[in-house]
Tab-separated table of C-alpha atoms and ligand atoms in Angstrom:
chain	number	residue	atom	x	y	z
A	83	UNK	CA	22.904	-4.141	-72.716
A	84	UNK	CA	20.524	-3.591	-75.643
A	85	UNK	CA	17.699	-4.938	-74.235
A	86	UNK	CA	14.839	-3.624	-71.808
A	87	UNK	CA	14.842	-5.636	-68.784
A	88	UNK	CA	11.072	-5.034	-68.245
A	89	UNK	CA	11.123	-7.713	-64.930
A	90	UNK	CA	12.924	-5.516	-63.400
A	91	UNK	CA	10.526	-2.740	-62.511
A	92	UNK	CA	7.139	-4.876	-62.893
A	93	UNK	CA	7.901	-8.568	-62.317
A	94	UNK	CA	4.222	-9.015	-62.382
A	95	UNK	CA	4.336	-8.153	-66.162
A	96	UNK	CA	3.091	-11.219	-68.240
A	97	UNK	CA	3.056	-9.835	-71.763
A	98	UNK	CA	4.319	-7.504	-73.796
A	99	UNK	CA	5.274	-6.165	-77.237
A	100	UNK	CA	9.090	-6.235	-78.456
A	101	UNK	CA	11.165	-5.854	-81.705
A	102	UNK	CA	13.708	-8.096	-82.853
A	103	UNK	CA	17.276	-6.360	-82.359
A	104	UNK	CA	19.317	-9.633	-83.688
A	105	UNK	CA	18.909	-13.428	-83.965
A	106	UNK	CA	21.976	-15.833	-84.296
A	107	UNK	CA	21.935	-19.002	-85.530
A	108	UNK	CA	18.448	-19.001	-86.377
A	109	UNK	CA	17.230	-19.700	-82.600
A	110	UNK	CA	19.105	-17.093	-80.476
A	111	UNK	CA	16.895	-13.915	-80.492
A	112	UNK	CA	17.645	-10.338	-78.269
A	113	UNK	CA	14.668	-8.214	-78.328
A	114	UNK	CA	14.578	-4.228	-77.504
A	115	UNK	CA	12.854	-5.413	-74.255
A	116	UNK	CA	11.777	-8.232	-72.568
A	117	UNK	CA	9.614	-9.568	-69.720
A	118	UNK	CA	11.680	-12.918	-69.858
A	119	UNK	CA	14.230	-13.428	-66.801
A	120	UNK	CA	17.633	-14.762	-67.846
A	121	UNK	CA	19.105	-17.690	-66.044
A	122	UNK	CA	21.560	-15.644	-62.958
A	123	UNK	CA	21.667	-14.753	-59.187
A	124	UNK	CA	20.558	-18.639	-58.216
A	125	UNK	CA	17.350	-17.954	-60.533
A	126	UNK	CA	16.407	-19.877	-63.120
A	127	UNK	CA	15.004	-18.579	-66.293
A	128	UNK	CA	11.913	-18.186	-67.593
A	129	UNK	CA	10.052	-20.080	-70.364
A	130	UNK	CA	7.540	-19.096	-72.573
A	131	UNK	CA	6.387	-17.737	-76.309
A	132	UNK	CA	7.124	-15.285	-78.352
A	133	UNK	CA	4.421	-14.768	-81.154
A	134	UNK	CA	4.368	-13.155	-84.697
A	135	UNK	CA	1.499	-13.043	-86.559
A	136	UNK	CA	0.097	-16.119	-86.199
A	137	UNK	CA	3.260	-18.342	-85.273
A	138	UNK	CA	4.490	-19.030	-82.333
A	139	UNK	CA	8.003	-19.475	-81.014
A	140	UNK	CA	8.080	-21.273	-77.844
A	141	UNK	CA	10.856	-19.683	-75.429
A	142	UNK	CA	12.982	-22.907	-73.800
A	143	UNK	CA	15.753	-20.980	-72.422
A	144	UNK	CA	16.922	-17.329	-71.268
A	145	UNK	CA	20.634	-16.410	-70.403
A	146	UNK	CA	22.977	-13.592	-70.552
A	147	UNK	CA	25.422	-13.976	-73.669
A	148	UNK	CA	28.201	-11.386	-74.387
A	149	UNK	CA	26.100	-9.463	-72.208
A	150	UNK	CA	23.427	-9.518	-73.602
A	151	UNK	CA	19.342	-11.531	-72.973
A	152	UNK	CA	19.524	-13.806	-75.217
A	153	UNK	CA	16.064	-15.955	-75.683
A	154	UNK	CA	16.578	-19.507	-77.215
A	155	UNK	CA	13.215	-20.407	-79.040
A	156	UNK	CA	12.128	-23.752	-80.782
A	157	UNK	CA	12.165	-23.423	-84.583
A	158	UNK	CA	13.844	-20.892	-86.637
A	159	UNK	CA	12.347	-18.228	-88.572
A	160	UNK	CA	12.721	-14.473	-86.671
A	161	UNK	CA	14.387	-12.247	-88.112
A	162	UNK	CA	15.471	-8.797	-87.287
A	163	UNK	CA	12.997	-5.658	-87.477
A	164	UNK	CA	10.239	-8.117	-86.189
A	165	UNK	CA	7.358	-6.917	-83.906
A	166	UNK	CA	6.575	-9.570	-81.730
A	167	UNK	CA	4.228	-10.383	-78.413
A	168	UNK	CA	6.262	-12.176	-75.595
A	169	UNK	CA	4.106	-14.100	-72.882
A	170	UNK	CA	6.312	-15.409	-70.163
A	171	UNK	CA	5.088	-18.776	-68.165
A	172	UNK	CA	2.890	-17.015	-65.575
A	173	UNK	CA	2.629	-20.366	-63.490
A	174	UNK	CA	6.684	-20.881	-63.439
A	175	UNK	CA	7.651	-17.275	-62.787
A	176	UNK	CA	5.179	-16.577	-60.203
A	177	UNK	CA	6.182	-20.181	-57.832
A	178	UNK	CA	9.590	-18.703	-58.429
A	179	UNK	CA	8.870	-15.701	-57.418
A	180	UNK	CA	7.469	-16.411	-54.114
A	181	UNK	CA	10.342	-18.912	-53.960
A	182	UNK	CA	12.816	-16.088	-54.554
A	183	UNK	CA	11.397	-13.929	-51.369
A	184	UNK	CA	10.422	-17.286	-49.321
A	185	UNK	CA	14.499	-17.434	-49.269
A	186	UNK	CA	15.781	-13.681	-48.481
A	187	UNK	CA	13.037	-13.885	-45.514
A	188	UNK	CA	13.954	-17.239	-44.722
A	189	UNK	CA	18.162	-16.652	-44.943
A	190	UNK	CA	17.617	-13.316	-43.253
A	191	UNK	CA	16.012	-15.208	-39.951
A	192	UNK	CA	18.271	-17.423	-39.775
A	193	UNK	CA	21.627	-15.518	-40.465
A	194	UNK	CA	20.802	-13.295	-37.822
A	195	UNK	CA	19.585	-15.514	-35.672
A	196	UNK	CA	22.408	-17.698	-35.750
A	197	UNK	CA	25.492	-16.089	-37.300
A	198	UNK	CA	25.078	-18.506	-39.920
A	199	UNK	CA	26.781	-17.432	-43.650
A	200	UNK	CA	25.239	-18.327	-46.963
A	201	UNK	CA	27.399	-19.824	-49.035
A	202	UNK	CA	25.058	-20.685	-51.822
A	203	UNK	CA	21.804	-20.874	-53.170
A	204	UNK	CA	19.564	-22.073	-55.779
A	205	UNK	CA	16.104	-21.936	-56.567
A	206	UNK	CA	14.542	-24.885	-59.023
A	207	UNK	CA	10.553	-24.895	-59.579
A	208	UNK	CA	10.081	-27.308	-57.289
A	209	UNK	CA	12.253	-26.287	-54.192
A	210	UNK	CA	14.683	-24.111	-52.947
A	211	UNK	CA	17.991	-25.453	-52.388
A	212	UNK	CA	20.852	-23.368	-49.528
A	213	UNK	CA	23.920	-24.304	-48.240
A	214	UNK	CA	24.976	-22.565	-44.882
A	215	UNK	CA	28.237	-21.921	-43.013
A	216	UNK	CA	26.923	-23.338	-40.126
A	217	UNK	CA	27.844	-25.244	-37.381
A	218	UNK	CA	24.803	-25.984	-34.564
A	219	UNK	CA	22.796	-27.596	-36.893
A	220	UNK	CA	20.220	-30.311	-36.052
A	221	UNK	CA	16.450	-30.776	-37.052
A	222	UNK	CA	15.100	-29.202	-33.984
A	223	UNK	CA	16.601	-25.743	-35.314
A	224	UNK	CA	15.830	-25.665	-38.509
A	225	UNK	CA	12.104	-26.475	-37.661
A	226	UNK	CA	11.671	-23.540	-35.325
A	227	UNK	CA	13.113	-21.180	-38.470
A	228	UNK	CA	10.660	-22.981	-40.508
A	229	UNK	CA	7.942	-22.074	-38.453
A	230	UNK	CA	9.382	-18.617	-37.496
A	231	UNK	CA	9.277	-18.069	-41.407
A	232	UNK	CA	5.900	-19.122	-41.872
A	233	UNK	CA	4.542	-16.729	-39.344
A	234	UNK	CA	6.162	-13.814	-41.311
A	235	UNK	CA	4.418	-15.227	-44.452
A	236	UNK	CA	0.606	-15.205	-42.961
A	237	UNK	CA	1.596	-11.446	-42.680
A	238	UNK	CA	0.771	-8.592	-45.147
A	239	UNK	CA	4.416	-7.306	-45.249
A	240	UNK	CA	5.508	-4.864	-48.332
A	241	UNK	CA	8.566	-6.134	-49.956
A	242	UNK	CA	9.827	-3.387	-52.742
A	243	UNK	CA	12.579	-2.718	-55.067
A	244	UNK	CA	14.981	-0.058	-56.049
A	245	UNK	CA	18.272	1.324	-56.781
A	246	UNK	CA	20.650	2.896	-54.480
A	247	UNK	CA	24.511	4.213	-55.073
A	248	UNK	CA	26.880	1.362	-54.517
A	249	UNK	CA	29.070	3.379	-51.745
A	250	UNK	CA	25.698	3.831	-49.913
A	251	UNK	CA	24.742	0.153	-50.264
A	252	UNK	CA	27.655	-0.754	-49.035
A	253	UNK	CA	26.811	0.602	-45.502
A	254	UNK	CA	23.894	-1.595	-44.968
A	255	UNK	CA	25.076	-4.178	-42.240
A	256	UNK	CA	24.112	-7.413	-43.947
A	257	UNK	CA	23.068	-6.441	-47.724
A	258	UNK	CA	25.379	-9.177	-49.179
A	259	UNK	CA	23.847	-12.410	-47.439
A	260	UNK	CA	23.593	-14.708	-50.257
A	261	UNK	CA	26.569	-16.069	-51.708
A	262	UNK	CA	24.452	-14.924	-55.368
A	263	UNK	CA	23.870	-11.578	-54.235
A	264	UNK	CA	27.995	-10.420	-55.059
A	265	UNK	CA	27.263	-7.103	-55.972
A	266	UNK	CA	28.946	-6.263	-59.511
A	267	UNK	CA	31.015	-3.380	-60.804
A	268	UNK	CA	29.058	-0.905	-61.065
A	269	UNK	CA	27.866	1.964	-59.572
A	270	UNK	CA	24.481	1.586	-58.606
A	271	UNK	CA	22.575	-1.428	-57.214
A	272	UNK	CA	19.288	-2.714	-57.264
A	273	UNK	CA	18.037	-3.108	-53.597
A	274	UNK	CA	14.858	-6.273	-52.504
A	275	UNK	CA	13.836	-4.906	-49.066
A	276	UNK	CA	11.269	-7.045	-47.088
A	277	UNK	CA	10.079	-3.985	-45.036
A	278	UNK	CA	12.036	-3.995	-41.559
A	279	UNK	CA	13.346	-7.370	-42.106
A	280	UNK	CA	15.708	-7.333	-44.829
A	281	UNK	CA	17.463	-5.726	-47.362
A	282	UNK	CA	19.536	-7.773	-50.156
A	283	UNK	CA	21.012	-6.601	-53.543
A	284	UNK	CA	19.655	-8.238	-55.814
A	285	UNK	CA	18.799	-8.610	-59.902
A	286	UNK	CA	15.743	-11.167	-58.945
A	287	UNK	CA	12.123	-11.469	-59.437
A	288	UNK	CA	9.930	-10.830	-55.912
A	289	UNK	CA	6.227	-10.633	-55.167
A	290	UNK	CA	4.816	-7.843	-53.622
A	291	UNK	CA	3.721	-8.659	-50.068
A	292	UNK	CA	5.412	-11.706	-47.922
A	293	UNK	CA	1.657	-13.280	-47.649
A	294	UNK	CA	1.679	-14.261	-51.343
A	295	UNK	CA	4.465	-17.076	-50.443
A	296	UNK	CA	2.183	-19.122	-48.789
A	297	UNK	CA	3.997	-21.633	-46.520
A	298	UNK	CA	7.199	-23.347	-46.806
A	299	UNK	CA	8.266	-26.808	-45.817
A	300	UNK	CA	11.133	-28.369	-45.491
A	301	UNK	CA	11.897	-31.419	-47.659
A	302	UNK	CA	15.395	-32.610	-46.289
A	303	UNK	CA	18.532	-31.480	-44.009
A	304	UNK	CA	21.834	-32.830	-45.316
A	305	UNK	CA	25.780	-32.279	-43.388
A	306	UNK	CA	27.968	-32.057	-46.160
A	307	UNK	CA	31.204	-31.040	-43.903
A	308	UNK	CA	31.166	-29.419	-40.693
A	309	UNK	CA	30.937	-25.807	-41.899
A	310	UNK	CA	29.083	-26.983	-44.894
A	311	UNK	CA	25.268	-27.923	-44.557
A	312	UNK	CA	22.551	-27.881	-47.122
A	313	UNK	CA	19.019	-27.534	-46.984
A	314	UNK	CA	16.108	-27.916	-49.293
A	315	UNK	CA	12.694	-26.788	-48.969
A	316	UNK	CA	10.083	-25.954	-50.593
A	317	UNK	CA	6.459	-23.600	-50.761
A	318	UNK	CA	3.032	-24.687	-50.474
B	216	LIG	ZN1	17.949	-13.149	-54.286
């Protein structure tokens, strides 16, 4: 990985300076760093501009390519060697931010409380989509989590991030809930713990305290199968 991954450390970071490292086919750009998350781990990516000089390049879409960040912008006209100012969509990242820790707390209440397995996820900007292994599943349930959840988000509780060997990650009853949180081959992962709640690896973007969520809601309950049901809600 060439680039910086700038989120990672700070994802309250809303701007910063970069240099071109390579652009492919006129629109593909990879900077040295970047405060731009790439599409992965049920998040999506983050929009945006990068600006040089006095022209913009508006940032429509972030993934990992051969490894690498690779930011898709609007018009051609980067080249390598540039120095550039990124500003990432404060408004998108931030709602999925708080959507991103509204689920761990959220899937962490309710996979304890009721043995229930993720078996996937995904966050959009508008809700927050999970399918559970789960069998005792009505309304009534879900509801009480709901509401369970919301009292942990009118709460001032830390949630934090860093890295910890993978053999001693591996220990932690629970750290691979989410059916996104696989952890990959290597040898150290990057912990989210909601102080004595949780503890997930996880490459995503968090706020710092479970009160900046807000409130969630949920929007609708659906059975897809009996070990298969899916949920979407959303923050407010
Ligand atoms: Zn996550």
């Amino acid at each position: 990985m060439l680039t910086k991954m700038l989120f990672l450390d700070d994802s309250y970071l809303k701007e910063c300076n970069a240099v071109v490292v390579s652009v492919k086919d006129q629109k593909y750009v990879v900077l040295d760093q970047t405060i731009f998350y790439p599409k992965g781990g049920g998040q999506p990516w983050d929009t945006g501009k990068i600006v040089k000089d006095n022209e913009t390049y508006n940032v429509l879409y972030v993934g990992k390519f051969s490894g690498e960040i690779s930011h898709e912008v609007d018009q051609a006209g980067l080249k390598e060697g540039d120095r550039v100012h990124c500003v990432v969509d404060w408004a998108r990242r931030y709602k999925l931010m708080r959507s991103h820790t509204a689920a761990h707390l959220f899937a962490s209440l309710l996979c304890v409380g009721t043995g229930a397995l993720v078996t996937g996820n995904q966050l959009e900007e508008d809700y927050i989509r999970f399918d559970f292994n789960f069998e005792n599943f009505d309304k009534e349930i879900l509801d009480q989590y709901v509401d369970k959840a919301n009292e942990f988000f009118s709460k001032d509780i830390p949630v934090k991030w860093y890295e910890l060997p993978k053999e001693e990650t591996m220990k932690i009853p629970g750290i691979v809930k989410m059916a996104e949180a696989l952890p990959p081959d290597i040898p150290v992962l990057r912990i989210v713990e909601i102080e004595g709640v949780d503890r997930q690896a996880d490459g995503g973007t968090h706020v710092h305290s479970l009160r900046e969520v807000g409130r969630i809601e949920l929007i609708k309950a659906e059975n897809k199968g009996k070990n298969n049901k899916r949920i979407y809600f959303k923050i407010v």
